[in-house]
mmCIF file of C-alpha atoms and ligand atoms in Angstrom:
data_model
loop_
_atom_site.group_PDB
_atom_site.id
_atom_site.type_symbol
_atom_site.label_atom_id
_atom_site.label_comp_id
_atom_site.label_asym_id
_atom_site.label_seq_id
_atom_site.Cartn_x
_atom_site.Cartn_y
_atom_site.Cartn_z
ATOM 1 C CA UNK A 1 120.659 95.839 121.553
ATOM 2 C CA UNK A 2 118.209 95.913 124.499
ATOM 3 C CA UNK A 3 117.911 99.436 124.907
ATOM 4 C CA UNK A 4 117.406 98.932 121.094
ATOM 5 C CA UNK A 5 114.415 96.615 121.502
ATOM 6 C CA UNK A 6 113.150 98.542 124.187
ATOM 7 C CA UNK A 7 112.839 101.424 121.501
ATOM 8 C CA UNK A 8 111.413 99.260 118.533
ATOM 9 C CA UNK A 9 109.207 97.659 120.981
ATOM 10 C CA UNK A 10 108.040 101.279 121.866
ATOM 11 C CA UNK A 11 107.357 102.440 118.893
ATOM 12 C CA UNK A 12 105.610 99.199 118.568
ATOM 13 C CA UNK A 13 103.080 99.345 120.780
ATOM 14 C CA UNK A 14 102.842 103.533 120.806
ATOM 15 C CA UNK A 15 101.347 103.372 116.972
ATOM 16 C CA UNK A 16 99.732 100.104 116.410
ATOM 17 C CA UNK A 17 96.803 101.385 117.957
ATOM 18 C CA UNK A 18 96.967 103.753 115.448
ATOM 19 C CA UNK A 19 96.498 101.638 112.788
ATOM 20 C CA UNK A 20 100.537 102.620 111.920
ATOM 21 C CA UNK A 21 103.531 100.265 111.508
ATOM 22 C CA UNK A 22 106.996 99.658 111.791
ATOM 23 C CA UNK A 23 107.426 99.019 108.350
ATOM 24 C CA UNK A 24 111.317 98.853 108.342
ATOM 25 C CA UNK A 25 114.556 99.780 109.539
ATOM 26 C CA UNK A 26 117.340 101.250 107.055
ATOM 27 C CA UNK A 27 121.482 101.987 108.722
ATOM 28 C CA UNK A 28 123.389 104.745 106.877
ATOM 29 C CA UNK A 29 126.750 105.589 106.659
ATOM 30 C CA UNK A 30 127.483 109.645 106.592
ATOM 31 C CA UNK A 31 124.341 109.620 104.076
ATOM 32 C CA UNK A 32 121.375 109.364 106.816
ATOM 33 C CA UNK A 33 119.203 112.705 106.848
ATOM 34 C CA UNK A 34 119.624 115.588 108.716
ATOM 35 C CA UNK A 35 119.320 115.964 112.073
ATOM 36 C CA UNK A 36 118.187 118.776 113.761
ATOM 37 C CA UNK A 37 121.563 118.700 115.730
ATOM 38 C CA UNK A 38 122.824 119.110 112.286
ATOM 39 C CA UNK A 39 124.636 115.813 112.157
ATOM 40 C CA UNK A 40 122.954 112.611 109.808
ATOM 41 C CA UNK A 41 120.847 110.347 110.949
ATOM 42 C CA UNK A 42 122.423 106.941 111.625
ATOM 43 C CA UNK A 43 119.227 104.650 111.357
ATOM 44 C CA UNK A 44 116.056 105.149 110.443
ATOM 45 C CA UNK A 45 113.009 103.809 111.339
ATOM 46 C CA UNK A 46 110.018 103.824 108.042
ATOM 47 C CA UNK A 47 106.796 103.620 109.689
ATOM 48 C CA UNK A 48 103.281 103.603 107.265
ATOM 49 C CA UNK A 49 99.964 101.400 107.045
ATOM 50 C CA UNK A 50 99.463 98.534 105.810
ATOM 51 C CA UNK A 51 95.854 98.326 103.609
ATOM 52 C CA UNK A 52 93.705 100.738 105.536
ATOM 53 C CA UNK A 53 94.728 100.326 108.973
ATOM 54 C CA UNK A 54 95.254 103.833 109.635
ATOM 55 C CA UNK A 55 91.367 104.744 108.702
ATOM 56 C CA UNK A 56 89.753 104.017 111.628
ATOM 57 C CA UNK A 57 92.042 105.902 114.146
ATOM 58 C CA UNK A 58 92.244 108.683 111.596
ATOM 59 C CA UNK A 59 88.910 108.685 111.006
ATOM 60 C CA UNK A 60 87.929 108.983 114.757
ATOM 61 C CA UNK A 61 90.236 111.915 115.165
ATOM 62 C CA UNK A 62 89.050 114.271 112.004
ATOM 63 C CA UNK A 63 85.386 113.984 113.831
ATOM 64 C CA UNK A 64 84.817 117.296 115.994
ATOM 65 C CA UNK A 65 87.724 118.897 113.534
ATOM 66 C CA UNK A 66 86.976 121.837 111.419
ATOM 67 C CA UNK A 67 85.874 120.268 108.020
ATOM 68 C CA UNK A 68 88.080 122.395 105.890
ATOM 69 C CA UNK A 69 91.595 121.282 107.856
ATOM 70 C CA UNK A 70 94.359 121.434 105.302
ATOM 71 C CA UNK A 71 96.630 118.641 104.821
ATOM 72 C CA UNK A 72 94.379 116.169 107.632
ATOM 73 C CA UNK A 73 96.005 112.842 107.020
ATOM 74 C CA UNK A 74 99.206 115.040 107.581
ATOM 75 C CA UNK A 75 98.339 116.722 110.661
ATOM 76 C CA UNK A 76 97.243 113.218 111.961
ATOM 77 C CA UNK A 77 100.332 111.851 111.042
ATOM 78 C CA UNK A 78 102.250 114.562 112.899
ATOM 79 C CA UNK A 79 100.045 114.636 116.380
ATOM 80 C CA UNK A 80 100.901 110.982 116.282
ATOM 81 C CA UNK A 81 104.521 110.129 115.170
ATOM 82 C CA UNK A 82 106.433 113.798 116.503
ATOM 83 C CA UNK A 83 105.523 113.423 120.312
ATOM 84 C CA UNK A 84 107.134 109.710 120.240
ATOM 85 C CA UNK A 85 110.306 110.723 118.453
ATOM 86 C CA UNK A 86 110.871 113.139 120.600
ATOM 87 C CA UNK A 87 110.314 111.203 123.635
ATOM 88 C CA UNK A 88 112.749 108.397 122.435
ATOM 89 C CA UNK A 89 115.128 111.313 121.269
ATOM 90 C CA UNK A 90 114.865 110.942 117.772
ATOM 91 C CA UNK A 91 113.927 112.823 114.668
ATOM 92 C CA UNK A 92 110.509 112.831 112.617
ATOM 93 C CA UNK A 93 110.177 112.717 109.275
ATOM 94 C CA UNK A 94 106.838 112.934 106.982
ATOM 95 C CA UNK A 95 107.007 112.137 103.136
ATOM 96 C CA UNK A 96 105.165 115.416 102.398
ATOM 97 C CA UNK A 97 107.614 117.835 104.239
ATOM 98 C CA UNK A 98 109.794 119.506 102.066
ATOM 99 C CA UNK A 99 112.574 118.925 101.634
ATOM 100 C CA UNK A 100 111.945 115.483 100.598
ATOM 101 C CA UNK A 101 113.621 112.625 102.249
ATOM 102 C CA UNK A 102 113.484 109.530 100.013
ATOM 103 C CA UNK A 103 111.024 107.579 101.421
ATOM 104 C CA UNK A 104 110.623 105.252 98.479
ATOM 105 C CA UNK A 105 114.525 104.636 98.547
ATOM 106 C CA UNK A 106 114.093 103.825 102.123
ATOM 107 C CA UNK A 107 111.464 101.222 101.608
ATOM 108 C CA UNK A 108 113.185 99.740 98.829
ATOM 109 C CA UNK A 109 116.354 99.116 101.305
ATOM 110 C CA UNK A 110 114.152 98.255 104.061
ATOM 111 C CA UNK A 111 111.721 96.532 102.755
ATOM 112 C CA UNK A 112 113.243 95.039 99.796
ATOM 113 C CA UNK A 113 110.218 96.613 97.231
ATOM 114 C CA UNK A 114 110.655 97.654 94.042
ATOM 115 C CA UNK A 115 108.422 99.763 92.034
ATOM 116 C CA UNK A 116 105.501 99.110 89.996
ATOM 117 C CA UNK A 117 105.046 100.329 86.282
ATOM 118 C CA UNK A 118 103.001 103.063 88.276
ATOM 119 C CA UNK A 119 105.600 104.406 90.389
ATOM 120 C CA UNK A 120 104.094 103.342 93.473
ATOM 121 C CA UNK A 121 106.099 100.273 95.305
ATOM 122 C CA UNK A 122 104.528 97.208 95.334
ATOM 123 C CA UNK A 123 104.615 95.020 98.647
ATOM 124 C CA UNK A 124 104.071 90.734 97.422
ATOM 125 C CA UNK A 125 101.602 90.452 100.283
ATOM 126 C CA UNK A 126 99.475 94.032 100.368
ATOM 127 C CA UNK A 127 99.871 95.126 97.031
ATOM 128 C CA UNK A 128 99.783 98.541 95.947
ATOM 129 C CA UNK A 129 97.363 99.201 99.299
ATOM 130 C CA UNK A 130 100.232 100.203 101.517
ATOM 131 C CA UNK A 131 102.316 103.852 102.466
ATOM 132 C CA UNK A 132 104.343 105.354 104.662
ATOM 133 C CA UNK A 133 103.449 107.939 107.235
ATOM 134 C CA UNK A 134 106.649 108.869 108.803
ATOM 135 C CA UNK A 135 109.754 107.961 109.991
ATOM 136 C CA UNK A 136 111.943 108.277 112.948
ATOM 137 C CA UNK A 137 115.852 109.327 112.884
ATOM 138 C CA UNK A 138 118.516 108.217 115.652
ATOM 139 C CA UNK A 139 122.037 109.475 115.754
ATOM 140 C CA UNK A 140 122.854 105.894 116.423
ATOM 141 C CA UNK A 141 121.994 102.669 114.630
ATOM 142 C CA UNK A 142 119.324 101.445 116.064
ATOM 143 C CA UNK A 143 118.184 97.611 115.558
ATOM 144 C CA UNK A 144 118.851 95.192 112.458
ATOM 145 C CA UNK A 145 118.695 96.978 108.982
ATOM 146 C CA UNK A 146 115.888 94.712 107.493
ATOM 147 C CA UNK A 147 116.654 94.044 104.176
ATOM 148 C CA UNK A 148 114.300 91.747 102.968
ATOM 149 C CA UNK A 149 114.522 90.358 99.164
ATOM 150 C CA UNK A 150 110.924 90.288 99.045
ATOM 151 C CA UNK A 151 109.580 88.452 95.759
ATOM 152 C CA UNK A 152 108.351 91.169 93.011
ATOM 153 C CA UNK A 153 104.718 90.690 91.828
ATOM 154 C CA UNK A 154 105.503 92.723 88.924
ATOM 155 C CA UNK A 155 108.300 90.521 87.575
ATOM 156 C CA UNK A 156 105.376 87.022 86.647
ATOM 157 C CA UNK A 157 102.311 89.883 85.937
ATOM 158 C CA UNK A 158 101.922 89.272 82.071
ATOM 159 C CA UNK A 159 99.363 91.315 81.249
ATOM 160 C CA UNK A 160 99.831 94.120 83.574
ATOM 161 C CA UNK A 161 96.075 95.276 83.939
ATOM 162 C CA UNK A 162 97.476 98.331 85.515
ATOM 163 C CA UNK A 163 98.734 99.511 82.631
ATOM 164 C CA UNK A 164 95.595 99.362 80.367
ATOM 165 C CA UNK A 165 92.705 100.738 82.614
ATOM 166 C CA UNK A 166 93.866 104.143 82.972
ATOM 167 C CA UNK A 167 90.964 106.019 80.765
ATOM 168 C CA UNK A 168 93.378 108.607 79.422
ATOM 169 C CA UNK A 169 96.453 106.810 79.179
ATOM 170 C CA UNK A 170 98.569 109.023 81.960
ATOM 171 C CA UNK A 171 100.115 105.763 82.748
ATOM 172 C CA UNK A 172 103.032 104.124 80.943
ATOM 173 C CA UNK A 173 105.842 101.886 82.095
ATOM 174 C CA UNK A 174 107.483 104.000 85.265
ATOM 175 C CA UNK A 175 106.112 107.735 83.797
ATOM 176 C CA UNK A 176 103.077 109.174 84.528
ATOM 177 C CA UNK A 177 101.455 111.932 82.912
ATOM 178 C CA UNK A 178 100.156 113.849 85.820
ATOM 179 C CA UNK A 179 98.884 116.606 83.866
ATOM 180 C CA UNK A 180 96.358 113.941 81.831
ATOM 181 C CA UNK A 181 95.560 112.369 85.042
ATOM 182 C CA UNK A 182 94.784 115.606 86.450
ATOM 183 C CA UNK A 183 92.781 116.847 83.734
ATOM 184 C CA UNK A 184 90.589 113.811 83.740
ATOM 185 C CA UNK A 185 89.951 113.598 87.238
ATOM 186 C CA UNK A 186 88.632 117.430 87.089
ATOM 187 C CA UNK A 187 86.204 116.376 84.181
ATOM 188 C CA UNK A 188 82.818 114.624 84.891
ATOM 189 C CA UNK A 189 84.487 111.519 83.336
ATOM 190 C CA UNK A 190 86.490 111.553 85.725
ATOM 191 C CA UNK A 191 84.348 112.487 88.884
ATOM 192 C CA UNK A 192 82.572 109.690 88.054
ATOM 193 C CA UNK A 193 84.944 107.090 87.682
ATOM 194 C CA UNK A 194 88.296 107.443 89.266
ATOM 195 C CA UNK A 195 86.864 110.553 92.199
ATOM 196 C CA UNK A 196 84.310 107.816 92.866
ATOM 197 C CA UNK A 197 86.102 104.714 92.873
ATOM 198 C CA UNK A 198 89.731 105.582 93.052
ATOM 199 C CA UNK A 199 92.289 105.413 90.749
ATOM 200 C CA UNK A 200 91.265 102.833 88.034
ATOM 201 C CA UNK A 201 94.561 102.149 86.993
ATOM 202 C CA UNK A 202 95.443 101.060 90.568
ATOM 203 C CA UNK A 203 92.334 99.100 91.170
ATOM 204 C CA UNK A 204 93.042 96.559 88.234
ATOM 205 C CA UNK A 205 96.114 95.134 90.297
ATOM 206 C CA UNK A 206 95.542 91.610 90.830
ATOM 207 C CA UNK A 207 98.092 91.601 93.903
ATOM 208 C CA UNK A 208 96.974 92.054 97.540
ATOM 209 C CA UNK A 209 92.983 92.840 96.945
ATOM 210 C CA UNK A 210 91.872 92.057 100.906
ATOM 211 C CA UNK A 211 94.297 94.856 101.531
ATOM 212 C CA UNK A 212 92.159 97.285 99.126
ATOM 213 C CA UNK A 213 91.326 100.444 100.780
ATOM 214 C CA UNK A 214 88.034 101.358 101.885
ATOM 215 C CA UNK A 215 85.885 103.280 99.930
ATOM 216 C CA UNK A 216 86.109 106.678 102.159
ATOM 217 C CA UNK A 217 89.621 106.031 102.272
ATOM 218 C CA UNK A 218 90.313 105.851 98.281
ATOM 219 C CA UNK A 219 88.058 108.847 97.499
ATOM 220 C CA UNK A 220 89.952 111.057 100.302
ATOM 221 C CA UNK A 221 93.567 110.198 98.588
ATOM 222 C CA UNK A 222 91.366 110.882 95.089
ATOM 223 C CA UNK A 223 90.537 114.340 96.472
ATOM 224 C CA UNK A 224 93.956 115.186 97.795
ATOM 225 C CA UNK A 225 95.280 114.600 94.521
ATOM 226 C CA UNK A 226 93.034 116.643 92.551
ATOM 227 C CA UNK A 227 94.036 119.453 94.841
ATOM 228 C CA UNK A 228 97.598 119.145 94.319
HETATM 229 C C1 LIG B 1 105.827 114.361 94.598
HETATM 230 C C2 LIG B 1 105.035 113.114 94.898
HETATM 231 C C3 LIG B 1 104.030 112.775 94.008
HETATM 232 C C4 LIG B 1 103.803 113.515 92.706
HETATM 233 C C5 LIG B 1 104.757 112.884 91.641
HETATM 234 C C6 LIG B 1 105.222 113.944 90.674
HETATM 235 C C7 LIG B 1 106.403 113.421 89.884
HETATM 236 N N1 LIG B 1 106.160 113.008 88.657
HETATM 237 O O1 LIG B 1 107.498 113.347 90.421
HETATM 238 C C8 LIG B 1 102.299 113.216 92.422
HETATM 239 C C9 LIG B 1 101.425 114.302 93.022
HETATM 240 C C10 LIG B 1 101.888 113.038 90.967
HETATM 241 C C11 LIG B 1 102.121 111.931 93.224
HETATM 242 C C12 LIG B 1 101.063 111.096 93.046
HETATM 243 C C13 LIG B 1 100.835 109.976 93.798
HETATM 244 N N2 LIG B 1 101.562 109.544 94.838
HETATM 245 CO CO1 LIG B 1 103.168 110.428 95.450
HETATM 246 N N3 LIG B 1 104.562 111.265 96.309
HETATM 247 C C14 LIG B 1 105.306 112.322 96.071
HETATM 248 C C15 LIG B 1 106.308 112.598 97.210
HETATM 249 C C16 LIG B 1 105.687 113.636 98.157
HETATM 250 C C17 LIG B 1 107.681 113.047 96.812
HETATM 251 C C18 LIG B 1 108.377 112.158 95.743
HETATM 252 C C19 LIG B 1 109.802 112.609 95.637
HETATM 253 O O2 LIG B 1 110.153 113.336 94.724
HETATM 254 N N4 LIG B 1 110.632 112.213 96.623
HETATM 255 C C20 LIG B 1 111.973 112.698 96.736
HETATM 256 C C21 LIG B 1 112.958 111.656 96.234
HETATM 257 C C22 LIG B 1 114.380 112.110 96.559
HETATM 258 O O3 LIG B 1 112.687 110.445 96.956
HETATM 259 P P1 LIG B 1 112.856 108.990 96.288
HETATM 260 O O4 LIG B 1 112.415 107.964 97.298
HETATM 261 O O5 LIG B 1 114.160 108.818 95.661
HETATM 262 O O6 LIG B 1 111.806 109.180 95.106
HETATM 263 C C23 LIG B 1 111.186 108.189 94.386
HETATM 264 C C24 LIG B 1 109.943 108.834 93.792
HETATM 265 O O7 LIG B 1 110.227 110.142 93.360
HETATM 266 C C25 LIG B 1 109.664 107.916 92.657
HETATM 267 N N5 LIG B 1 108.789 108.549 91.654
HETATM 268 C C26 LIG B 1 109.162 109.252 90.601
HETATM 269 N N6 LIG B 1 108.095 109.635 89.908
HETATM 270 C C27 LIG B 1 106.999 109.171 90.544
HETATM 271 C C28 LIG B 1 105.656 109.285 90.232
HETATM 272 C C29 LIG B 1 104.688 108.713 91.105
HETATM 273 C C30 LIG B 1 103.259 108.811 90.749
HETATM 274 C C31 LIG B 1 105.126 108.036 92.280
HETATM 275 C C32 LIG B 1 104.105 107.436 93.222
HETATM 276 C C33 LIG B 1 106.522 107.931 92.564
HETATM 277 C C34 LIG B 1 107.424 108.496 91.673
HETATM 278 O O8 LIG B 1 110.944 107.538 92.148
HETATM 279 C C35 LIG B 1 111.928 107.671 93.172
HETATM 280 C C36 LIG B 1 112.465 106.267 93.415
HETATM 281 O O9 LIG B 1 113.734 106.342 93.900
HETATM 282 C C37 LIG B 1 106.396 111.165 97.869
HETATM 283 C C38 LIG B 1 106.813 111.159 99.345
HETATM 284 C C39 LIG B 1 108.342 111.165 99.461
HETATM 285 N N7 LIG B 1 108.866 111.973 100.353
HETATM 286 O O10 LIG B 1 109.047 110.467 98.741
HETATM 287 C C40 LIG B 1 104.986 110.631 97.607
HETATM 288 C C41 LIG B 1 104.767 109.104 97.363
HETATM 289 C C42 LIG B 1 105.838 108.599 96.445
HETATM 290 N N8 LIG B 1 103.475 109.053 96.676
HETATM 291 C C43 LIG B 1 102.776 108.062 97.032
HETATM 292 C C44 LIG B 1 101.481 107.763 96.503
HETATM 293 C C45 LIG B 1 100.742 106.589 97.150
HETATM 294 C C46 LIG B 1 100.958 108.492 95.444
HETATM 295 C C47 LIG B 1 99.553 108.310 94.828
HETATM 296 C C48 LIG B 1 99.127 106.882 94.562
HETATM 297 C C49 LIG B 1 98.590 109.076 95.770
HETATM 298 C C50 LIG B 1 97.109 108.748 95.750
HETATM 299 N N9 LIG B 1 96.309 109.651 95.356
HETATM 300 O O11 LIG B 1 96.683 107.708 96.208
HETATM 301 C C51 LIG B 1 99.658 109.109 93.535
HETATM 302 C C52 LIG B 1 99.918 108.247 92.308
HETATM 303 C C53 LIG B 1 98.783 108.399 91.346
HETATM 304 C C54 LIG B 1 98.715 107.246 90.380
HETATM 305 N N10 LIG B 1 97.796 107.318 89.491
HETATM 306 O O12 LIG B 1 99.397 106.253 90.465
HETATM 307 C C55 LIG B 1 103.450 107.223 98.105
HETATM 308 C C56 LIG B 1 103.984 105.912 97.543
HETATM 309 C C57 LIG B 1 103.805 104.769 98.520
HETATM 310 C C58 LIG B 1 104.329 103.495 97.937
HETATM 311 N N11 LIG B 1 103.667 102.400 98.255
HETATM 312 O O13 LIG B 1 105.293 103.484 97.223
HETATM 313 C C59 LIG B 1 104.526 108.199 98.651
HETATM 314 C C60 LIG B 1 105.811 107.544 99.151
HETATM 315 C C61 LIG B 1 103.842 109.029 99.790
HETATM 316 C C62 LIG B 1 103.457 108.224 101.021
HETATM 317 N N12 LIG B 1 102.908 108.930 101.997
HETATM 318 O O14 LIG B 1 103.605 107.034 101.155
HETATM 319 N N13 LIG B 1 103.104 111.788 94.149
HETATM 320 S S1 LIG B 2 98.972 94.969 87.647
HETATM 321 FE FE1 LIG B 2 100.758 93.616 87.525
HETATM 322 S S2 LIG B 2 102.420 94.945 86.715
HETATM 323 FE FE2 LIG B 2 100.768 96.292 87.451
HETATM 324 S S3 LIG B 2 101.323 96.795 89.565
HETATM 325 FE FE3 LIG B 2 99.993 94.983 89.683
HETATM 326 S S4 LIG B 2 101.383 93.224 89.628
HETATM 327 FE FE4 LIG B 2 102.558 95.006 88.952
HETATM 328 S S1 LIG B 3 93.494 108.446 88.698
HETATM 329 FE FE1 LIG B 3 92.382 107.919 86.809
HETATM 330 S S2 LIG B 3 93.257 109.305 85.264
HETATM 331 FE FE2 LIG B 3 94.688 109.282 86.996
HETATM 332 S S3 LIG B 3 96.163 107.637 86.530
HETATM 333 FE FE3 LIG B 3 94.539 106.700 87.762
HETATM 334 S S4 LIG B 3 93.118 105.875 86.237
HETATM 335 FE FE4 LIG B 3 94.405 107.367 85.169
#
């Protein structure tokens, strides 16, 4: 357990400044991910941001980069989180490297979350303003597996705004219709209310709203979706 907390407590301090946190710890049994010694992963450590804490940092690094970089927030997320996993001789994981791990899953067992009606977890404290940016693997457990019955905002949310502000509909209880939302955020409709604003549907959750991302912040993850 100390050379346990001496690892937490490096990760710790290694991303905060990064605007990045250690959002969780999840123990397997036979069913972690791979390793790249081939063998699974016996703990994993979830790591994201909490509202926009990662903007700054981010934001400080994409200045002097080529414009056009593909995948920034990625890249970022990479130059930060792969140099310390290695160093504490661990694994790295990002959510958008294929093959998928289940990130969600993970939060839900470290975190306690569950989902809201649109797909995206909801945290009773930051809302929907909250993701993951990686995660580190260990062959060993590593820590206490958090597993935190956090209180689900969705469960006393009557009216569910978030389910009645989408313009074209493309969200219904836990589907979404990605190629309405898609369509509409290509049209000028759309450019000028969810590219501008961010995702309207999002926006009308009650839960969390000093976590609310910045402006800059929800237009990039507006732009990376229309891309997709
Ligand atoms: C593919 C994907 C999408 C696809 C979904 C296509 C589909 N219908 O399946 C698209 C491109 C539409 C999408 C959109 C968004 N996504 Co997405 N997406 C992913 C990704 C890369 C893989 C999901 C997956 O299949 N995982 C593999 C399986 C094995 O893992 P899992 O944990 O079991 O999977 C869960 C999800 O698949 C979930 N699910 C199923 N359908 C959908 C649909 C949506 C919209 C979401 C969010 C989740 C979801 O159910 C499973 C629960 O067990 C994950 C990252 C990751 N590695 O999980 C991010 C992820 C789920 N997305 C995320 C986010 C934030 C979004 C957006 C809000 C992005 C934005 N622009 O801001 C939008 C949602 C738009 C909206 N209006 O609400 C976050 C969610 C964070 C959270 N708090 O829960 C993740 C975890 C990425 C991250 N870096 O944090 N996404
Ligand atoms: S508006 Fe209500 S139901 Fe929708 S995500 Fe927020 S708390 Fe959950
Ligand atoms: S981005 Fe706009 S079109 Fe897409 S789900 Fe959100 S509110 Fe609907």
């Amino acid at each position: 357990m100390g050379n346990d907390q001496t690892t937490i407590d490096t990760i710790r301090a290694a991303l905060s400044p990064h605007g990045i946190f250690l959002r969780g710890i999840v123990h397997f049994d036979g069913d972690g991910p791979e390793m790249a010694a081939g063998i699974s992963a016996g703990a994993v450590v979830l790591l994201g941001n909490i509202g926009g804490s990662i903007w700054p940092a981010f934001s400080r690094w994409r200045t002097g980069k080529e414009p056009d970089i593909a995948n920034p927030l990625d890249t970022w997320s990479a130059e930060v989180i792969r140099p310390l996993a290695e160093r504490l001789g661990g694994q790295a994981y990002f959510p958008s490297q294929k093959p998928w791990q289940p990130f969600q899953q993970w939060a839900m067992r470290a975190e306690g979350l569950k989902a809201s009606p649109l797909g995206v977890l909801i945290h009773p404290e930051y809302g929907l303003w909250h993701g993951y940016r990686g995660a580190i693997g260990f062959a060993d457990r590593i820590g206490i597996a958090s597993v935190v019955l956090a209180d689900h905002p969705c469960d006393r949310c009557h009216d569910k705004p978030c389910l009645t502000h989408c313009p074209v509909d493309a969200v219904k209880p836990m589907s979404f219709d990605v190629a309405g939302c898609r369509s509409h955020i290509h049209s000028p409709e759309g450019q000028a209310d969810c590219m501008t604003s961010g995702c309207l549907a999002r926006n009308a959750c009650p839960v969390g709203p000093s976590y609310r991302y910045p402006p800059e912040q929800l237009r990039f993850h507006m732009a990376a979706l229309g891309r997709l």
